[in-house]
Amino acid sequence: LQALACNSNALTSLVGTMCPSLVDLYGYYNSLTSLDVTGVTNLGQLYCHDNNLSSITGLNTVNPPYIRLANNEFTTFDISSNTQIQYLDLSNNLLTQDAVDAILAQLVTNGLSNGTVDVSGTGNSAPSMPTGGMSAESLIAVGWTVTMNSDA
């Protein structure tokens, strides 16, 4: 099994470890509070937006380049092990300012260009200035589309 689409099923937990060769995991529009992707080493797309997730077990062991987790309950999101991210949507979560700063800084450290990151929306904090703002500017300079809240 390389693709699993289980969206819109009122699921509360999902264990991807049962399908270690998954490439695409679509679990959006459920009620997920638990997601485990440990050992799903070929995961290329993780689309589990519009759930109740605040963490994902095993995400630090896989390296999906496309992650869409908008409209969940993340307060932090560690991408330090995910060095191939080209698309990251964490809009409308509960990300703290430190979390937003860390996400933007890690994407700069990864050294990739022409990606997309969205940390905007209701619940998410704006990045700090100048730290988070400088990271966003660095990403934009190498072709990234950066969407974030601002302290207007």
PDB file of C-alpha atoms in Angstrom, residues 15 33 43 47 50 67 117 148:
ATOM      1  CA  VAL A  15      -1.261   4.255  12.943  1.00  0.00           C
ATOM      2  CA  THR A  33      -5.912  13.240  18.261  1.00  0.00           C
ATOM      3  CA  LEU A  43       6.461   9.103   3.325  1.00  0.00           C
ATOM      4  CA  TYR A  47      -1.941  15.746   4.680  1.00  0.00           C
ATOM      5  CA  ASP A  50      -8.506  19.805   9.966  1.00  0.00           C
ATOM      6  CA  ILE A  67       3.310  18.446   5.131  1.00  0.00           C
ATOM      7  CA  VAL A 117       5.581  27.762   4.429  1.00  0.00           C
ATOM      8  CA  MET A 148       2.762  34.522   8.581  1.00  0.00           C
TER       9      MET A 148
END
